[in-house]
Coordinates of C-alpha atoms (C1' of nucleotides) in Angstrom, one line a residue:
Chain C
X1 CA 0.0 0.0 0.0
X2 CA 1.4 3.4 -1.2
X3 CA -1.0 5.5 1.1
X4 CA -3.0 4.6 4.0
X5 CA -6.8 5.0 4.0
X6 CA -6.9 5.7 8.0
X7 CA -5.0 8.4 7.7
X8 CA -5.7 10.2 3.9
X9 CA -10.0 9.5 4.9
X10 CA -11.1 12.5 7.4
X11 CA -12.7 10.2 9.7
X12 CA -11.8 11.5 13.0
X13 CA -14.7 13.5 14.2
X14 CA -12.0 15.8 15.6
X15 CA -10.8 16.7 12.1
X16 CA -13.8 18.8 11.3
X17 CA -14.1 20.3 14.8
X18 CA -15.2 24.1 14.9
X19 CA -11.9 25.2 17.1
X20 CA -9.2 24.2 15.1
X21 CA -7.0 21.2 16.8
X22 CA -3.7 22.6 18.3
X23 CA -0.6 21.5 16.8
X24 CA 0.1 19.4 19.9
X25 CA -3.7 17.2 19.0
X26 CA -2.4 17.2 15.2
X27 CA 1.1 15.2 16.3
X28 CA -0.6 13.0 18.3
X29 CA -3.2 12.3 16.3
X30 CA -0.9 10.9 13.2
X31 CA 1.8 9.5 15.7
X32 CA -1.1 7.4 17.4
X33 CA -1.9 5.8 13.6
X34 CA 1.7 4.9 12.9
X35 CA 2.4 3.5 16.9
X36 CA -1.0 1.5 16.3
X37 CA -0.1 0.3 13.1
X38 CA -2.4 1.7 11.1
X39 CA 0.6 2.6 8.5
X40 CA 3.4 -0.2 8.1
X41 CA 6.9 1.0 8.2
X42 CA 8.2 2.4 4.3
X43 CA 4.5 3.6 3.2
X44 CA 4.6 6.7 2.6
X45 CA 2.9 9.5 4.3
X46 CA 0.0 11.7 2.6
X47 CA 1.5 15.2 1.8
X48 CA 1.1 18.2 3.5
X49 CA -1.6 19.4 1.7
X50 CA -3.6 16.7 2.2
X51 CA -2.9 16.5 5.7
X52 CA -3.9 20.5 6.1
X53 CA -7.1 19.8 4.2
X54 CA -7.8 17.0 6.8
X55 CA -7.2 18.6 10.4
X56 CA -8.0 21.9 8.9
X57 CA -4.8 23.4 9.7
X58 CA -2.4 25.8 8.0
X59 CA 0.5 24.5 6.4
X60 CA 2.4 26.1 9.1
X61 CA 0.9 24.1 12.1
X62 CA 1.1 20.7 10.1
X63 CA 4.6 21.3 9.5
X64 CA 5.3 21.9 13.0
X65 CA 3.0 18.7 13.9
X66 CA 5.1 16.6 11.7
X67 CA 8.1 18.0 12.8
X68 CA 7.7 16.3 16.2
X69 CA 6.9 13.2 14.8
X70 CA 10.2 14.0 12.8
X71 CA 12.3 14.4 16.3
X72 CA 10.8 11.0 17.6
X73 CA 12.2 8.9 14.3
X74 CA 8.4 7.9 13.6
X75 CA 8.6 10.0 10.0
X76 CA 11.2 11.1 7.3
X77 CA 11.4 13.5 5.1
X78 CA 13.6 14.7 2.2
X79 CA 12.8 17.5 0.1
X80 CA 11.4 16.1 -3.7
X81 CA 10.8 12.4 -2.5
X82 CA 8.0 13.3 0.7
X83 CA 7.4 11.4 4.0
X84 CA 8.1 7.6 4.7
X85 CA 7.3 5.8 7.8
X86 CA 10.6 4.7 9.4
X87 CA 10.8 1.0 10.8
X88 CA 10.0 0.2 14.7
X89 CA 14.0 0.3 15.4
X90 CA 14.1 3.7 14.5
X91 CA 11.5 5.1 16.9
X92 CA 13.1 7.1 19.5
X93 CA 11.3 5.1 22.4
X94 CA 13.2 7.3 25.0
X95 CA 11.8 10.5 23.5
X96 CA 9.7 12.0 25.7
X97 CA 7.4 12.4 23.2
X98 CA 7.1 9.1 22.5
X99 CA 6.0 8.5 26.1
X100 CA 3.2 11.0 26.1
X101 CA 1.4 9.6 23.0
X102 CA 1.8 6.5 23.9
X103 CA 0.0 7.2 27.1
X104 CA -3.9 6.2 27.0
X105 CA -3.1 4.9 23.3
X106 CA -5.4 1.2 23.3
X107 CA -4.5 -0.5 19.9
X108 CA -0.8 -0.4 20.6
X109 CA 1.7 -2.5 18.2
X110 CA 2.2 -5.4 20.5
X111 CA 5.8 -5.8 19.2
X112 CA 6.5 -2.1 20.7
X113 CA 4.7 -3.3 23.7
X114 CA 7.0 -6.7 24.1
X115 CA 9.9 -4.3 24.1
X116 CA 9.3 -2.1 26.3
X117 CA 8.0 -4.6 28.6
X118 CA 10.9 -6.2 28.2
X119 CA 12.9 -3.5 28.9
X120 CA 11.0 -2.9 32.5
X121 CA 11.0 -6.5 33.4
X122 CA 14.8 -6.3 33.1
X123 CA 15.4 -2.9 34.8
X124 CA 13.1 -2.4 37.7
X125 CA 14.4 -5.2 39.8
X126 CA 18.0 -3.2 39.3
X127 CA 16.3 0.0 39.8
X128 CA 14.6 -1.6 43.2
X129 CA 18.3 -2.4 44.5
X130 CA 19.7 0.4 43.8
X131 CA 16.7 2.4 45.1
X132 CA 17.1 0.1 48.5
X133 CA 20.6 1.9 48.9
X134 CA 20.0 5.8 47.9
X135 CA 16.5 6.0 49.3
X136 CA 15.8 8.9 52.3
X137 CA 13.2 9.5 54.5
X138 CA 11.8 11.9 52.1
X139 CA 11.7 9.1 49.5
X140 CA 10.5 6.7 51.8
X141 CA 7.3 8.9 52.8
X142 CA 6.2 9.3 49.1
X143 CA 7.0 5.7 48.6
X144 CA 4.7 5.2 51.5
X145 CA 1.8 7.6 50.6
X146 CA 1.4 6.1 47.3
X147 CA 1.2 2.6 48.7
X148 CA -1.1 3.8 51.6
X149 CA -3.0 5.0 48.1
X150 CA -3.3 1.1 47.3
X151 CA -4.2 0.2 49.8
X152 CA -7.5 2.6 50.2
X153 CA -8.5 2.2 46.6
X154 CA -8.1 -1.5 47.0
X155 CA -11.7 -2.2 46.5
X156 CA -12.8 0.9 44.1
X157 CA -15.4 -0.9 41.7
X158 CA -13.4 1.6 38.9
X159 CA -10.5 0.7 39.9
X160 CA -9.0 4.2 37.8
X161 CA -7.8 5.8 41.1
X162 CA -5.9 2.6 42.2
X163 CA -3.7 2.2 38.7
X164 CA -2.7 6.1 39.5
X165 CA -0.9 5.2 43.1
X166 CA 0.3 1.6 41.7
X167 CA 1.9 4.8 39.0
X168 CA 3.2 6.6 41.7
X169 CA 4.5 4.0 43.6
X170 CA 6.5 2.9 40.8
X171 CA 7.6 6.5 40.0
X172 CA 9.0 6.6 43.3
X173 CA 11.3 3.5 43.1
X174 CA 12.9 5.4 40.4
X175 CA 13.0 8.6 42.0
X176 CA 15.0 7.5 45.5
X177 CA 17.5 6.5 43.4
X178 CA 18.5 10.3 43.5
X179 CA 20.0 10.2 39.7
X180 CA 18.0 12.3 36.9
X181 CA 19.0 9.7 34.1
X182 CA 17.1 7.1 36.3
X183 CA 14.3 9.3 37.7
X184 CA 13.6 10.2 33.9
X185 CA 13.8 6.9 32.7
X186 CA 10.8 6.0 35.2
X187 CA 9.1 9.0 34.0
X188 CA 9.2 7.8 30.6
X189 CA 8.1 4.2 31.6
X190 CA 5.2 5.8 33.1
X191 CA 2.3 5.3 30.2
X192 CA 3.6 1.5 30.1
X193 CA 3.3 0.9 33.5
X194 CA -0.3 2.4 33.5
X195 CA -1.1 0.6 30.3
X196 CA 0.4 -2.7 32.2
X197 CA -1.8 -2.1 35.0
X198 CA -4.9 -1.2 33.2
X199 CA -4.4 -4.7 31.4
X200 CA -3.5 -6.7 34.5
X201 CA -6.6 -5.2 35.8
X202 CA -8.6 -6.0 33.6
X203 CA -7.0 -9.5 33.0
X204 CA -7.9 -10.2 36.8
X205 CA -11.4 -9.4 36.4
X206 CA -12.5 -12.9 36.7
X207 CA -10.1 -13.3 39.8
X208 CA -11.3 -13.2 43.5
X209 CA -10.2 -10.5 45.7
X210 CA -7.5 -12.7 46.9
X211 CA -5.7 -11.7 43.5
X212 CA -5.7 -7.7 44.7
X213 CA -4.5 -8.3 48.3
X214 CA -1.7 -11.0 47.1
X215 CA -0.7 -7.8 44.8
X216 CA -0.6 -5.6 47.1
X217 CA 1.9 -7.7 49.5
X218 CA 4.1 -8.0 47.2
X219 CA 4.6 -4.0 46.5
X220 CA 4.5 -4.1 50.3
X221 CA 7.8 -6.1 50.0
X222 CA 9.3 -4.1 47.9
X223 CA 9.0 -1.2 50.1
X224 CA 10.3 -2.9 53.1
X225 CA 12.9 -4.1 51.8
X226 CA 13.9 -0.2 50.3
X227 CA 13.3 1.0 53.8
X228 CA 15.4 -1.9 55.6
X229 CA 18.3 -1.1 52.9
X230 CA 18.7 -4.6 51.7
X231 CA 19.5 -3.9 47.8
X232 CA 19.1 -7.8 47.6
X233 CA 15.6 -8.7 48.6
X234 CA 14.4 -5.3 46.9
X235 CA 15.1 -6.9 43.7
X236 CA 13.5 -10.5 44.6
X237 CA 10.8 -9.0 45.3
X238 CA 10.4 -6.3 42.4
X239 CA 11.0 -9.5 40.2
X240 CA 8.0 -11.2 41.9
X241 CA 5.7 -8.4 41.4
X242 CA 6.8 -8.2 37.5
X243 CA 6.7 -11.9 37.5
X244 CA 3.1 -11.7 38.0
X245 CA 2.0 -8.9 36.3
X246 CA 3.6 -11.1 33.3
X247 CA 1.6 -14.5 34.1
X248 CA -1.6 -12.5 34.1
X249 CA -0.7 -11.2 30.5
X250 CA 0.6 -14.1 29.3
X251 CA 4.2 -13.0 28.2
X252 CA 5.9 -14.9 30.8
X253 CA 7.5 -17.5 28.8
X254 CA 9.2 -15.3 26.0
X255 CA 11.8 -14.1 29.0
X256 CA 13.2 -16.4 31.3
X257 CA 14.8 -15.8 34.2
X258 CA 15.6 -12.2 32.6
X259 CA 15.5 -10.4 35.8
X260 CA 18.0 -12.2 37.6
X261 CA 21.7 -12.1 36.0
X262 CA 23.6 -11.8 39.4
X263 CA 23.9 -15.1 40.5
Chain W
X1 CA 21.2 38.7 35.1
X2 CA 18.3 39.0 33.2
X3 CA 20.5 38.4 29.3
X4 CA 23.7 36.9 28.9
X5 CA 26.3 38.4 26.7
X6 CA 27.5 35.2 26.1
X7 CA 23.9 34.9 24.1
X8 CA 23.3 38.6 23.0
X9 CA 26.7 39.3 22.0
X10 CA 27.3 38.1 18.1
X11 CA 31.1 37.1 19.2
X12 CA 31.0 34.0 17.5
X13 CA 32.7 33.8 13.5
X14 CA 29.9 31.7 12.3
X15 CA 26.6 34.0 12.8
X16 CA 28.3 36.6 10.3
X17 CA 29.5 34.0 7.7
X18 CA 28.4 34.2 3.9
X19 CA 26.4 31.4 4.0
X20 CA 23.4 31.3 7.0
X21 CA 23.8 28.5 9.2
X22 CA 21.5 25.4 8.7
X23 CA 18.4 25.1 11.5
X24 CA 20.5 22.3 13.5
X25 CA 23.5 24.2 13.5
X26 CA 21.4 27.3 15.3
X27 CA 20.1 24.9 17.7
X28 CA 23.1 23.1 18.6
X29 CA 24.4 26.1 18.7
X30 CA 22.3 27.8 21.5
X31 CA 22.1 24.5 23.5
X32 CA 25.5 24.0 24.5
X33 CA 25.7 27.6 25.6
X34 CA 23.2 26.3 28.0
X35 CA 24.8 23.1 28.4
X36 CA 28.0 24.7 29.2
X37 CA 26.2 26.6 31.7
X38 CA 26.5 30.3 30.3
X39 CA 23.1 31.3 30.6
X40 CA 21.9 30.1 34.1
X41 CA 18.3 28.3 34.8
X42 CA 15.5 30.6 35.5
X43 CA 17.0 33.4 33.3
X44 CA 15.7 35.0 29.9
X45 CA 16.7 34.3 26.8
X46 CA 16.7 36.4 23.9
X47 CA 13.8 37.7 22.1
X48 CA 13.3 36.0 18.8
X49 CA 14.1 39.1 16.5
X50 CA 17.4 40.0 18.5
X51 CA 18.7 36.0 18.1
X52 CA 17.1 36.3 14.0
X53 CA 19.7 39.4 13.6
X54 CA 22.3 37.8 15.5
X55 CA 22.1 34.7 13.7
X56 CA 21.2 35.8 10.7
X57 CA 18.5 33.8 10.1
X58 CA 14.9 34.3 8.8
X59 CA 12.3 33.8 12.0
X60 CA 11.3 31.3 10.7
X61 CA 14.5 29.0 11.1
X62 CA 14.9 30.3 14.2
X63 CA 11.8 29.5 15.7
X64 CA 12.2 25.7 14.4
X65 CA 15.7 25.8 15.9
X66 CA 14.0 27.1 19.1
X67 CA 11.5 24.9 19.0
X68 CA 14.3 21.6 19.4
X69 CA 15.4 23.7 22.1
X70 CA 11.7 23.6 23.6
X71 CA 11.0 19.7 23.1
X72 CA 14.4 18.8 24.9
X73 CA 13.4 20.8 27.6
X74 CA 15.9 23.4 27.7
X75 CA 13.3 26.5 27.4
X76 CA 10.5 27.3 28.3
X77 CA 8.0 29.6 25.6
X78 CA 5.2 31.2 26.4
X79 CA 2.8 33.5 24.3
X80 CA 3.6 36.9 25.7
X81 CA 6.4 36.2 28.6
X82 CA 9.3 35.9 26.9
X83 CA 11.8 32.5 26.5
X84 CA 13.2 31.4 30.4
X85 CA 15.9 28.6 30.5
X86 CA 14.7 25.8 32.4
X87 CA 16.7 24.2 35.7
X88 CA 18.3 21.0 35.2
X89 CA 16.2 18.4 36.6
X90 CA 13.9 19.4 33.5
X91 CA 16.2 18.6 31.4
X92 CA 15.3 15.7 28.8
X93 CA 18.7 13.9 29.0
X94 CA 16.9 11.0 27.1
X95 CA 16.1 12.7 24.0
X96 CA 18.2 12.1 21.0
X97 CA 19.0 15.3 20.3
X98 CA 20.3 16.1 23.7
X99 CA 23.0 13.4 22.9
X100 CA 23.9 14.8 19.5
X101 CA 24.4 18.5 21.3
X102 CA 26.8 16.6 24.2
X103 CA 28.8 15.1 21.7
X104 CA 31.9 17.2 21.3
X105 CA 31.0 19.8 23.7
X106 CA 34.0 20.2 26.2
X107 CA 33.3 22.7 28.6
X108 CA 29.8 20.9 29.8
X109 CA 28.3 21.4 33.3
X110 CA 30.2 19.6 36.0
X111 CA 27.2 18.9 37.4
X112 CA 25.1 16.9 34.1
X113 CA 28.2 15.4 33.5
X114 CA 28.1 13.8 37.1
X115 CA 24.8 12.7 36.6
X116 CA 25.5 11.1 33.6
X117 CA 28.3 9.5 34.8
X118 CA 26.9 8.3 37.5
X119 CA 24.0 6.4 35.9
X120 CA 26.5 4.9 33.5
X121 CA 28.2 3.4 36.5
X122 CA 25.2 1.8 38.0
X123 CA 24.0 0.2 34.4
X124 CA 26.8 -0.4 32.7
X125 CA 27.5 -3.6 34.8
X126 CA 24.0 -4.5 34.5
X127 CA 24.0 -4.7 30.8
X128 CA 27.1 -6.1 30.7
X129 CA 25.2 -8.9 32.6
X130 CA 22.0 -9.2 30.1
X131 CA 24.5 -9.4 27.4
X132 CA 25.9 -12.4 28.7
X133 CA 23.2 -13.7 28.5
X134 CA 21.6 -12.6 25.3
X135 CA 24.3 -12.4 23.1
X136 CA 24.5 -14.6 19.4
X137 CA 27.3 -15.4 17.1
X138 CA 26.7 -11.7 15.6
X139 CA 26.9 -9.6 18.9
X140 CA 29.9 -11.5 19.5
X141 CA 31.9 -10.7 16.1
X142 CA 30.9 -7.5 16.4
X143 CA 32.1 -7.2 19.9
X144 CA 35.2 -8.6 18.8
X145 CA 36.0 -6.7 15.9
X146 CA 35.6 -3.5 18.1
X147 CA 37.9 -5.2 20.5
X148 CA 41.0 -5.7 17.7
X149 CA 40.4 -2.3 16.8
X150 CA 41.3 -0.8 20.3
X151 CA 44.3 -3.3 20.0
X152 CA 45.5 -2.2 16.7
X153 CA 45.1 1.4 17.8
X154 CA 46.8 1.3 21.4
X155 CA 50.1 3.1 20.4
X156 CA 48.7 5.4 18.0
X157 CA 50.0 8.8 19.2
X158 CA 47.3 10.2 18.3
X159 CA 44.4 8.0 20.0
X160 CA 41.3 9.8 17.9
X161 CA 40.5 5.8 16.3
X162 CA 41.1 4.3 19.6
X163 CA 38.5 6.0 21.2
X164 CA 36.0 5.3 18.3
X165 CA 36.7 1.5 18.9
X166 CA 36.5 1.9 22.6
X167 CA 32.8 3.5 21.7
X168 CA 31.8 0.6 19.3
X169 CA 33.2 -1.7 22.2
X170 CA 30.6 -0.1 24.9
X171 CA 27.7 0.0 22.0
X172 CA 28.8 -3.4 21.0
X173 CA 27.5 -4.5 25.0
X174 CA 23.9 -2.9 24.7
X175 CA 23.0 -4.3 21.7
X176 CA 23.1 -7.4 22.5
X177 CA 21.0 -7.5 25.0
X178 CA 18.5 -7.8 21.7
X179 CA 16.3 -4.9 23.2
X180 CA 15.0 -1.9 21.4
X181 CA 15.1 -0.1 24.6
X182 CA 18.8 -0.8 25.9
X183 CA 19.8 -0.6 22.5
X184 CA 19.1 3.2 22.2
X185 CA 19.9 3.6 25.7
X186 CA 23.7 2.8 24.7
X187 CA 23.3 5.2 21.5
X188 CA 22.6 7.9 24.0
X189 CA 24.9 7.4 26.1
X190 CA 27.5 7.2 23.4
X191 CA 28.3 10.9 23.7
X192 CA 29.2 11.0 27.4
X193 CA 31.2 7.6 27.0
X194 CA 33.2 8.8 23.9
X195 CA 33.8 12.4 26.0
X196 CA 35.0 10.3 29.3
X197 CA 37.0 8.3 27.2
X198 CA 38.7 11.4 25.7
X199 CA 39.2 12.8 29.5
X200 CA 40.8 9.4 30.6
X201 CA 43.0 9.5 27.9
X202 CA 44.5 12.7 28.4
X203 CA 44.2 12.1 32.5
X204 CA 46.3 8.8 31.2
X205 CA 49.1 11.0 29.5
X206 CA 51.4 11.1 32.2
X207 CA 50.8 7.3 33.2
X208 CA 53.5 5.0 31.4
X209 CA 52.3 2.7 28.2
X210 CA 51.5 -0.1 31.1
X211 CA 48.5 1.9 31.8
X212 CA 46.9 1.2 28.3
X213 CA 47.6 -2.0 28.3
X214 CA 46.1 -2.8 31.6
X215 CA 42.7 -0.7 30.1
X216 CA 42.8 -3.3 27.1
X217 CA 42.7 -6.5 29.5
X218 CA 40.4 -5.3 31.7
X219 CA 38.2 -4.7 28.1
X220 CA 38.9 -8.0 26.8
X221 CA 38.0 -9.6 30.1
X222 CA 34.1 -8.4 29.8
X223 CA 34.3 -9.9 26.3
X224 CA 35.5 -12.9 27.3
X225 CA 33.1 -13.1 30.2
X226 CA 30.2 -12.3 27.3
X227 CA 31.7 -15.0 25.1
X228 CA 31.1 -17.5 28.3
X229 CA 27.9 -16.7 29.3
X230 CA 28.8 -15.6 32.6
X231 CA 26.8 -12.8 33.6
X232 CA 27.9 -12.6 37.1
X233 CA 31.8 -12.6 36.0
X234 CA 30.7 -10.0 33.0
X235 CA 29.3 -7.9 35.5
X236 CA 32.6 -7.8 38.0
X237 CA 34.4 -7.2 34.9
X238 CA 32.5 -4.4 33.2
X239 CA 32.7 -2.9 37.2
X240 CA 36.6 -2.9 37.4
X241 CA 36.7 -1.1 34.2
X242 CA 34.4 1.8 34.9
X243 CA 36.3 2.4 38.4
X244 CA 39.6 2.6 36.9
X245 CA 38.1 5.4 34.5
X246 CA 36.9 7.0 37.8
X247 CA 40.2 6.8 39.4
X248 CA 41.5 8.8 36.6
X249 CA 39.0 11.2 36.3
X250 CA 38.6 11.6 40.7
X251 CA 35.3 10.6 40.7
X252 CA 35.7 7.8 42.3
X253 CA 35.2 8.6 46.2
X254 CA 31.4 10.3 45.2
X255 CA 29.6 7.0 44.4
X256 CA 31.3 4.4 46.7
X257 CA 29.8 0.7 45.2
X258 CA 26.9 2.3 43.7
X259 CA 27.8 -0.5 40.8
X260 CA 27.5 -3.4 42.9
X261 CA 24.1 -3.6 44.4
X262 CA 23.3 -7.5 44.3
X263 CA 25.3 -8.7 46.9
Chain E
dG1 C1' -5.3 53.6 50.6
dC2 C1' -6.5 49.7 48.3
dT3 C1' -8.8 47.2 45.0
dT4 C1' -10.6 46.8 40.4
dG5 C1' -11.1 47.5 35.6
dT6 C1' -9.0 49.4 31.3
dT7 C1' -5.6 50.3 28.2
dC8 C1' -1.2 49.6 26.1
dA9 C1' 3.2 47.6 24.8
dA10 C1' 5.8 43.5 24.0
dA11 C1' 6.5 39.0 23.2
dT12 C1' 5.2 34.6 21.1
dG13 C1' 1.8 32.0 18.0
dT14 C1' -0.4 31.7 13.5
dC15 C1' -1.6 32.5 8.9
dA16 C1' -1.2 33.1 3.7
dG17 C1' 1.3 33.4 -0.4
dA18 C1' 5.3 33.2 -3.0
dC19 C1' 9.7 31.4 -4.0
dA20 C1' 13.9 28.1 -3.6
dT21 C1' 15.6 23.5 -3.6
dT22 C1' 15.7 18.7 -4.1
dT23 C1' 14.1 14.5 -6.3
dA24 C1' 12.1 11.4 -9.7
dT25 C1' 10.1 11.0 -14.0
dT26 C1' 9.8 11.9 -18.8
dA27 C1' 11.1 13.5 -23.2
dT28 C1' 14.9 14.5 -26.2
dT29 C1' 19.0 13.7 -28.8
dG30 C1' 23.5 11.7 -30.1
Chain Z
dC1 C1' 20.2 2.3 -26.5
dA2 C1' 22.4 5.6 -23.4
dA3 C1' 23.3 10.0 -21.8
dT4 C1' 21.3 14.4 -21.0
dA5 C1' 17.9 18.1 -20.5
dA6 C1' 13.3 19.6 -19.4
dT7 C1' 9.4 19.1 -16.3
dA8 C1' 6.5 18.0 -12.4
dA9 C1' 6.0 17.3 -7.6
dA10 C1' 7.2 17.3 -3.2
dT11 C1' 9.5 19.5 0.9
dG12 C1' 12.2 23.7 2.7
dT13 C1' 12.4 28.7 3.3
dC14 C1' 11.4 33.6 3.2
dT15 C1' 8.5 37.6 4.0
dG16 C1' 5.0 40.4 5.9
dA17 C1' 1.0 40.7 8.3
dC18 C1' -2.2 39.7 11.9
dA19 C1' -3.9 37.1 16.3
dT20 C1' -3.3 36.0 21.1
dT21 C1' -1.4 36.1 25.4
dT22 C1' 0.9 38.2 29.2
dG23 C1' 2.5 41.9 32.4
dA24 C1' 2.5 46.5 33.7
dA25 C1' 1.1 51.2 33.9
dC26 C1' -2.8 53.8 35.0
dA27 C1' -7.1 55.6 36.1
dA28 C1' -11.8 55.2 38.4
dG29 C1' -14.4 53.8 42.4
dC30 C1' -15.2 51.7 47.0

DNA sequence: GCTTGTTCAAATGTCAGACATTTATTATTG
DNA sequence: CAATAATAAATGTCTGACATTTGAACAAGC
């Protein structure tokens, strides 16, 4: 396929609004197609006048749209030839960018998810350890509030509230390690972890309550074991509550024994 | 100080050359006088006509120079305030730009470059570990041939190809951990490892040859390590290389075993 | 005197049209 | 048939104008 009919057809509802979409809605509305899919890597991309006549926008705002998606490796461009859809390996996953739009996105590629799931499942039982030595007191009380957070929400029927502090509580891990490249990795992670939990969630639906309370004993353990500084047992215990989360999804058996290199 | 002069002031050859400096080249420009700290966080920055005369630039180049500046979180824009530097901590250090406007720069914050360090320490190792486990026939020969080029290149007087072996070595190590995520994270992390490479070297100059060749074992043990599928022994190995780059550059003593959290 | 509302200046944000440059295709010519 | 020139189509850039937002100065009213 040369062009894609999700993106060339005007059938966002948005597209026609009376207040014209800001240049921020514009980038996330084409980055969204391409992270879902919707256009396969080396199509090539409608042209910007198309693309004004769509979100009715002025050339100006579209080029500034797709000059985001630009930045993040999702498009190029070269003067004469137009836009192509780079491959998945050229997405900037650690733009920032990235991380908002992928935020609240449903249909995601499921190879982009893998990865980045990946990715955590390897790096949050390190991040735990590491946390176990660096954390404060002042890391230890937000660590604390946003577990206290679980705890309350524990039985919400919309469980909505309870995915934000299982957010925060991860945040946090990353955050007492008291580095910015770390702190902003987390940050970054963020819409995956929500995404993750959403999908655990709603994976456990058809679990009893046990399922909730066993979930929340084993973030409990993480946070002793930051507040007892044992680096070790922080990272057991991150891997156990990864671990799960991965059973419930069903990606368990693509990583073995990932999260464990040490010993 | 509300403007610096270091930003006002046209002292620099290429805003009056004949022909006007490309987009990028504005931008990388006016990052790494923030980088470099010359303008500190929370002042103003330029109005856009007095930086379009200074550079000599239409505005609208300038604005899409400013604009990378905005979605790397180095400014802040806002319709009728003005342009503020951001602090720090707001920094994106993550996005791929920020790593392209590192490269090369030699009088960078003290501080950033702490930072950066500093998470290298802790992952470094880490990977080091994945890889050990991950790694096929390809990451291997690749790994390898990155190794005989630092061998080849040990006595060269001037040690410019050296370092870009010792880079490919250290890239070499994240991807083959075979994820998207680390991947990149090494790519980013490829301008602070090529400039503390650099500083080694030239904190190495007064050490006798010895000291290279001690650098180049300590390299071929993590390969060897990788080659073995030892994780735990790739890990110690990739640790003893990093603190001897510390010693030589006296950061050791700020960051006492942050790399070895698991036992 | 203090608050409130208005006006004004200054900065960034946006638009529209024209032109420049690059690229791929097509026609031409030896 | 091959090499070259003309052409069309796309993105990149410039210019000038206008819109919108913000902060401050200032005047009116309690």
């Amino acid at each position: 396929m040369t062009t894609s009919p999700s993106v060339t057809a005007p059938d966002h509802a948005a597209a026609n609004s009376a207040t014209p979409s800001s240049m921020e809605a514009i980038a996330t509305c084409m980055a969204r197609e391409i992270l879902a899919g919707d256009v396969g890597p080396g199509d090539s991309f409608p042209r910007e006048l198309d693309l004004c006549q769509r979100f009715d926008a002025s050339r100006n705002r579209l080029r500034n749209a797709l000059a985001q998606l630009v930045s993040a490796g999702l498009l190029e461009r070269t003067a004469g030839r137009g836009t192509v859809v780079r491959t998945m390996s050229e997405w900037q996953l650690l733009d920032p960018l990235m991380s908002h739009w992928i935020s609240g996105l449903q249909g995601i590629n499921p190879d982009l998810m893998r990865e980045i799931y990946a990715f955590r499942l390897s790096v949050e039982p390190y991040v735990s350890a590491l946390a176990a030595m660096k954390a404060n007191a002042q890391d230890l009380a937000r660590l604390e509030r946003a577990f206290e957070g679980m705890v309350k929400t524990a039985n919400d029927t919309t469980r909505d509230a309870h995915a934000e502090y299982d957010v925060a509580f991860h945040e946090a891990i990353y955050h007492a390690t008291h580095n910015l490249v770390w702190t902003q990795l987390g940050s970054l992670l963020r819409p995956s972890i929500s995404q993750l939990i959403q999908s655990t969630q709603q994976a456990a639906q058809q679990h009893d309550h046990s399922h909730h309370r066993a979930s929340l004993d084993r973030h409990r353990a993480v946070m002793e074991a930051i507040r007892l500084r044992q680096p070790d047992m922080a990272r057991t215990c991150a891997e156990r509550v990864l671990e799960t989360a991965a059973r419930d999804l069903g990606f368990g058996q693509d990583h073995p024994r990932l999260a464990s290199p040490s010993y």
